[in-house]
Amino acid sequence: MKMKCYLVVTGLLMTMLLGCSKSDNTVTPSNTADLLVRKWSINELNVKTDAKSYAIPATDGGTFFGDDNTATFKSDNTYTVVENGKSGNGGSWKLSTDNKTLSLTDIDNVTTVFTVNTLTSTAIELATKSVNVLKTNPTEEEQSIALAAMLLLFTIDKDNGGTIDFSKETDPKTVQLILKGKGI
């Protein structure tokens, strides 16, 4: 139970606080910051590897999804996180001038950048950068992304009660987290 809780917290924080990647989608409204300022709940989380994309399902007793797990972006450029109905950590946010990247600085003063793939008043999709898990000297951000992705993949491994038999899958060389949410 403690491991599931740790994975939930780690996954939620990592997806909200990590990296960037390229996107073909553009976000062009002049009021993009206004679109971001609201409460968001996660409704989909994926780990994308160099070979495949894996959906991370909701779990009993600890879920990433739903109105009890939210991030609220405020107009004063701060954000707060609620995990399983309890207030969590937050920090500050900044949207790039081209509205394509969202930088989050957490309470430990670690800044992470997301690519904004989609942002409307009702939907958000953020992506971390794709991280080479074999890199010999990864940055702190790359280590965090890789750790979160591998922990999430661990939760869906057949050996741990999941549905994927990773002994038959190719070992990932790169990982990326993709978070989709809805405005509430």
Short mmCIF file of C-alpha atoms in Angstrom, two decimals:
data_model
loop_
_atom_site.label_atom_id
_atom_site.label_comp_id
_atom_site.label_asym_id
_atom_site.label_seq_id
_atom_site.Cartn_x
_atom_site.Cartn_y
_atom_site.Cartn_z
CA MET A 1 0.00 0.00 0.00
CA LYS A 2 2.85 2.37 0.86
CA MET A 3 4.50 1.62 -2.51
CA LYS A 4 1.25 2.38 -4.38
CA CYS A 5 0.87 5.65 -2.47
CA TYR A 6 4.50 6.53 -3.21
CA LEU A 7 3.98 5.74 -6.89
CA VAL A 8 0.81 7.83 -7.01
CA VAL A 9 2.50 10.81 -5.39
CA THR A 10 5.68 10.40 -7.45
CA GLY A 11 3.78 9.99 -10.69
CA LEU A 12 1.52 12.96 -10.08
CA LEU A 13 4.35 15.24 -9.04
CA MET A 14 6.68 14.09 -11.78
CA THR A 15 4.12 14.54 -14.49
CA MET A 16 3.26 17.96 -13.20
CA LEU A 17 6.87 18.99 -12.67
CA LEU A 18 8.91 17.57 -15.52
CA GLY A 19 10.50 18.21 -18.93
CA CYS A 20 9.60 19.12 -22.47
CA SER A 21 9.34 17.58 -25.95
CA LYS A 22 8.62 18.69 -29.49
CA SER A 23 5.04 18.93 -30.64
CA ASP A 24 3.31 19.55 -33.93
CA ASN A 25 0.34 21.07 -32.10
CA THR A 26 0.37 24.80 -31.66
CA VAL A 27 -1.23 26.91 -28.99
CA THR A 28 -1.93 30.32 -30.43
CA PRO A 29 -4.60 32.25 -28.50
CA SER A 30 -3.39 35.52 -27.07
CA ASN A 31 -5.12 34.59 -23.81
CA THR A 32 -3.33 31.27 -23.32
CA ALA A 33 -2.43 32.13 -19.73
CA ASP A 34 -6.13 32.74 -19.08
CA LEU A 35 -6.86 29.25 -20.43
CA LEU A 36 -4.33 27.75 -18.03
CA VAL A 37 -5.63 29.56 -14.94
CA ARG A 38 -8.09 27.07 -13.47
CA LYS A 39 -8.25 23.73 -11.70
CA TRP A 40 -7.23 20.67 -13.73
CA SER A 41 -7.74 16.98 -13.02
CA ILE A 42 -5.73 14.24 -14.67
CA ASN A 43 -7.72 11.87 -16.85
CA GLU A 44 -4.92 10.11 -18.72
CA LEU A 45 -1.26 9.35 -18.10
CA ASN A 46 1.03 7.60 -20.58
CA VAL A 47 4.64 6.52 -20.58
CA LYS A 48 6.03 6.65 -24.11
CA THR A 49 9.18 4.67 -24.83
CA ASP A 50 11.21 4.48 -28.03
CA ALA A 51 9.21 1.36 -28.93
CA LYS A 52 5.70 1.84 -27.56
CA SER A 53 3.29 3.95 -25.54
CA TYR A 54 1.83 2.51 -22.31
CA ALA A 55 -1.35 3.82 -20.69
CA ILE A 56 -1.12 3.92 -16.90
CA PRO A 57 -4.47 2.77 -15.53
CA ALA A 58 -6.23 3.99 -12.42
CA THR A 59 -5.65 1.70 -9.44
CA ASP A 60 -7.80 0.86 -6.42
CA GLY A 61 -6.78 2.69 -3.28
CA GLY A 62 -4.47 5.08 -5.10
CA THR A 63 -5.30 6.77 -8.36
CA PHE A 64 -3.74 9.51 -10.42
CA PHE A 65 -7.13 10.29 -11.87
CA GLY A 66 -10.21 12.16 -10.76
CA ASP A 67 -11.21 15.29 -8.96
CA ASP A 68 -9.29 14.28 -5.81
CA ASN A 69 -6.01 14.70 -7.75
CA THR A 70 -5.75 18.17 -9.17
CA ALA A 71 -3.42 21.00 -10.05
CA THR A 72 -4.71 24.54 -9.77
CA PHE A 73 -2.94 27.26 -11.73
CA LYS A 74 -3.60 30.72 -10.30
CA SER A 75 -3.42 34.13 -11.96
CA ASP A 76 -0.55 35.16 -9.65
CA ASN A 77 1.62 32.55 -11.45
CA THR A 78 1.54 30.04 -8.61
CA TYR A 79 0.11 26.55 -8.62
CA THR A 80 -1.06 24.11 -5.98
CA VAL A 81 -1.47 20.35 -6.11
CA VAL A 82 -4.08 18.21 -4.37
CA GLU A 83 -3.34 14.49 -4.08
CA ASN A 84 -6.06 12.06 -2.98
CA GLY A 85 -8.05 14.97 -1.58
CA LYS A 86 -5.14 16.35 0.48
CA SER A 87 -3.19 19.51 -0.22
CA GLY A 88 0.24 18.78 -1.62
CA ASN A 89 3.13 20.93 -2.70
CA GLY A 90 3.03 23.56 -5.38
CA GLY A 91 5.22 26.30 -6.70
CA SER A 92 5.27 28.88 -9.45
CA TRP A 93 4.54 28.62 -13.16
CA LYS A 94 5.53 30.57 -16.27
CA LEU A 95 4.26 30.21 -19.81
CA SER A 96 6.75 30.98 -22.61
CA THR A 97 6.05 33.98 -24.83
CA ASP A 98 5.19 31.65 -27.72
CA ASN A 99 2.79 29.73 -25.42
CA LYS A 100 4.43 26.40 -26.29
CA THR A 101 6.21 25.62 -23.04
CA LEU A 102 5.12 25.69 -19.43
CA SER A 103 7.85 26.01 -16.80
CA LEU A 104 7.04 24.82 -13.29
CA THR A 105 9.29 25.65 -10.37
CA ASP A 106 8.58 23.52 -7.32
CA ILE A 107 9.11 24.27 -3.64
CA ASP A 108 12.66 22.91 -3.89
CA ASN A 109 13.35 25.55 -6.58
CA VAL A 110 13.72 22.91 -9.31
CA THR A 111 12.36 24.15 -12.62
CA THR A 112 10.93 21.72 -15.14
CA VAL A 113 9.59 22.51 -18.58
CA PHE A 114 6.63 20.87 -20.32
CA THR A 115 5.69 21.16 -23.95
CA VAL A 116 2.10 22.34 -24.18
CA ASN A 117 0.58 20.01 -26.78
CA THR A 118 -3.03 21.04 -26.13
CA LEU A 119 -4.56 23.81 -24.07
CA THR A 120 -8.21 24.82 -24.22
CA SER A 121 -10.62 25.86 -21.49
CA THR A 122 -11.58 22.20 -21.04
CA ALA A 123 -8.49 20.17 -21.99
CA ILE A 124 -4.75 20.17 -21.38
CA GLU A 125 -1.99 17.89 -22.64
CA LEU A 126 1.56 18.28 -21.41
CA ALA A 127 4.63 16.26 -22.36
CA THR A 128 8.02 15.92 -20.76
CA LYS A 129 11.06 15.76 -22.91
CA SER A 130 12.10 12.33 -24.13
CA VAL A 131 14.91 11.09 -21.88
CA ASN A 132 17.68 8.67 -22.84
CA VAL A 133 17.73 6.23 -19.91
CA LEU A 134 21.20 5.01 -20.93
CA LYS A 135 22.81 8.45 -20.70
CA THR A 136 25.84 8.36 -18.41
CA ASN A 137 25.52 11.86 -16.90
CA PRO A 138 21.83 12.76 -16.89
CA THR A 139 20.61 16.06 -15.48
CA GLU A 140 18.47 16.13 -12.35
CA GLU A 141 15.41 16.67 -14.53
CA GLU A 142 16.31 13.70 -16.76
CA GLN A 143 16.85 11.49 -13.71
CA SER A 144 13.46 12.50 -12.33
CA ILE A 145 11.66 11.81 -15.60
CA ALA A 146 13.38 8.44 -16.01
CA LEU A 147 12.65 7.44 -12.39
CA ALA A 148 8.99 8.42 -12.61
CA ALA A 149 8.56 6.64 -15.96
CA MET A 150 10.24 3.45 -14.76
CA LEU A 151 8.20 3.43 -11.53
CA LEU A 152 5.01 3.85 -13.55
CA LEU A 153 6.02 1.04 -15.91
CA PHE A 154 6.78 -1.09 -12.83
CA THR A 155 3.14 -0.69 -11.74
CA ILE A 156 1.82 -2.24 -14.97
CA ASP A 157 4.35 -5.10 -15.11
CA LYS A 158 2.71 -8.52 -14.94
CA ASP A 159 5.13 -9.53 -12.15
CA ASN A 160 3.57 -6.75 -10.03
CA GLY A 161 -0.08 -7.48 -10.79
CA GLY A 162 -0.22 -5.49 -14.02
CA THR A 163 -1.13 -6.61 -17.51
CA ILE A 164 2.14 -6.15 -19.42
CA ASP A 165 4.76 -8.91 -19.52
CA PHE A 166 7.89 -6.79 -19.75
CA SER A 167 10.06 -9.90 -20.07
CA LYS A 168 8.71 -10.05 -23.63
CA GLU A 169 9.08 -6.31 -24.30
CA THR A 170 12.13 -4.48 -25.57
CA ASP A 171 14.03 -2.64 -22.81
CA PRO A 172 13.31 1.07 -23.24
CA LYS A 173 16.14 3.31 -24.35
CA THR A 174 14.08 6.50 -24.02
CA VAL A 175 11.07 7.44 -21.91
CA GLN A 176 8.65 10.35 -21.94
CA LEU A 177 5.64 11.17 -19.76
CA ILE A 178 2.45 12.47 -21.37
CA LEU A 179 -0.27 13.89 -19.16
CA LYS A 180 -3.81 14.70 -20.26
CA GLY A 181 -6.26 16.54 -18.09
CA LYS A 182 -9.62 18.24 -18.04
CA GLY A 183 -10.65 21.59 -16.66
CA ILE A 184 -12.96 21.37 -13.67
#
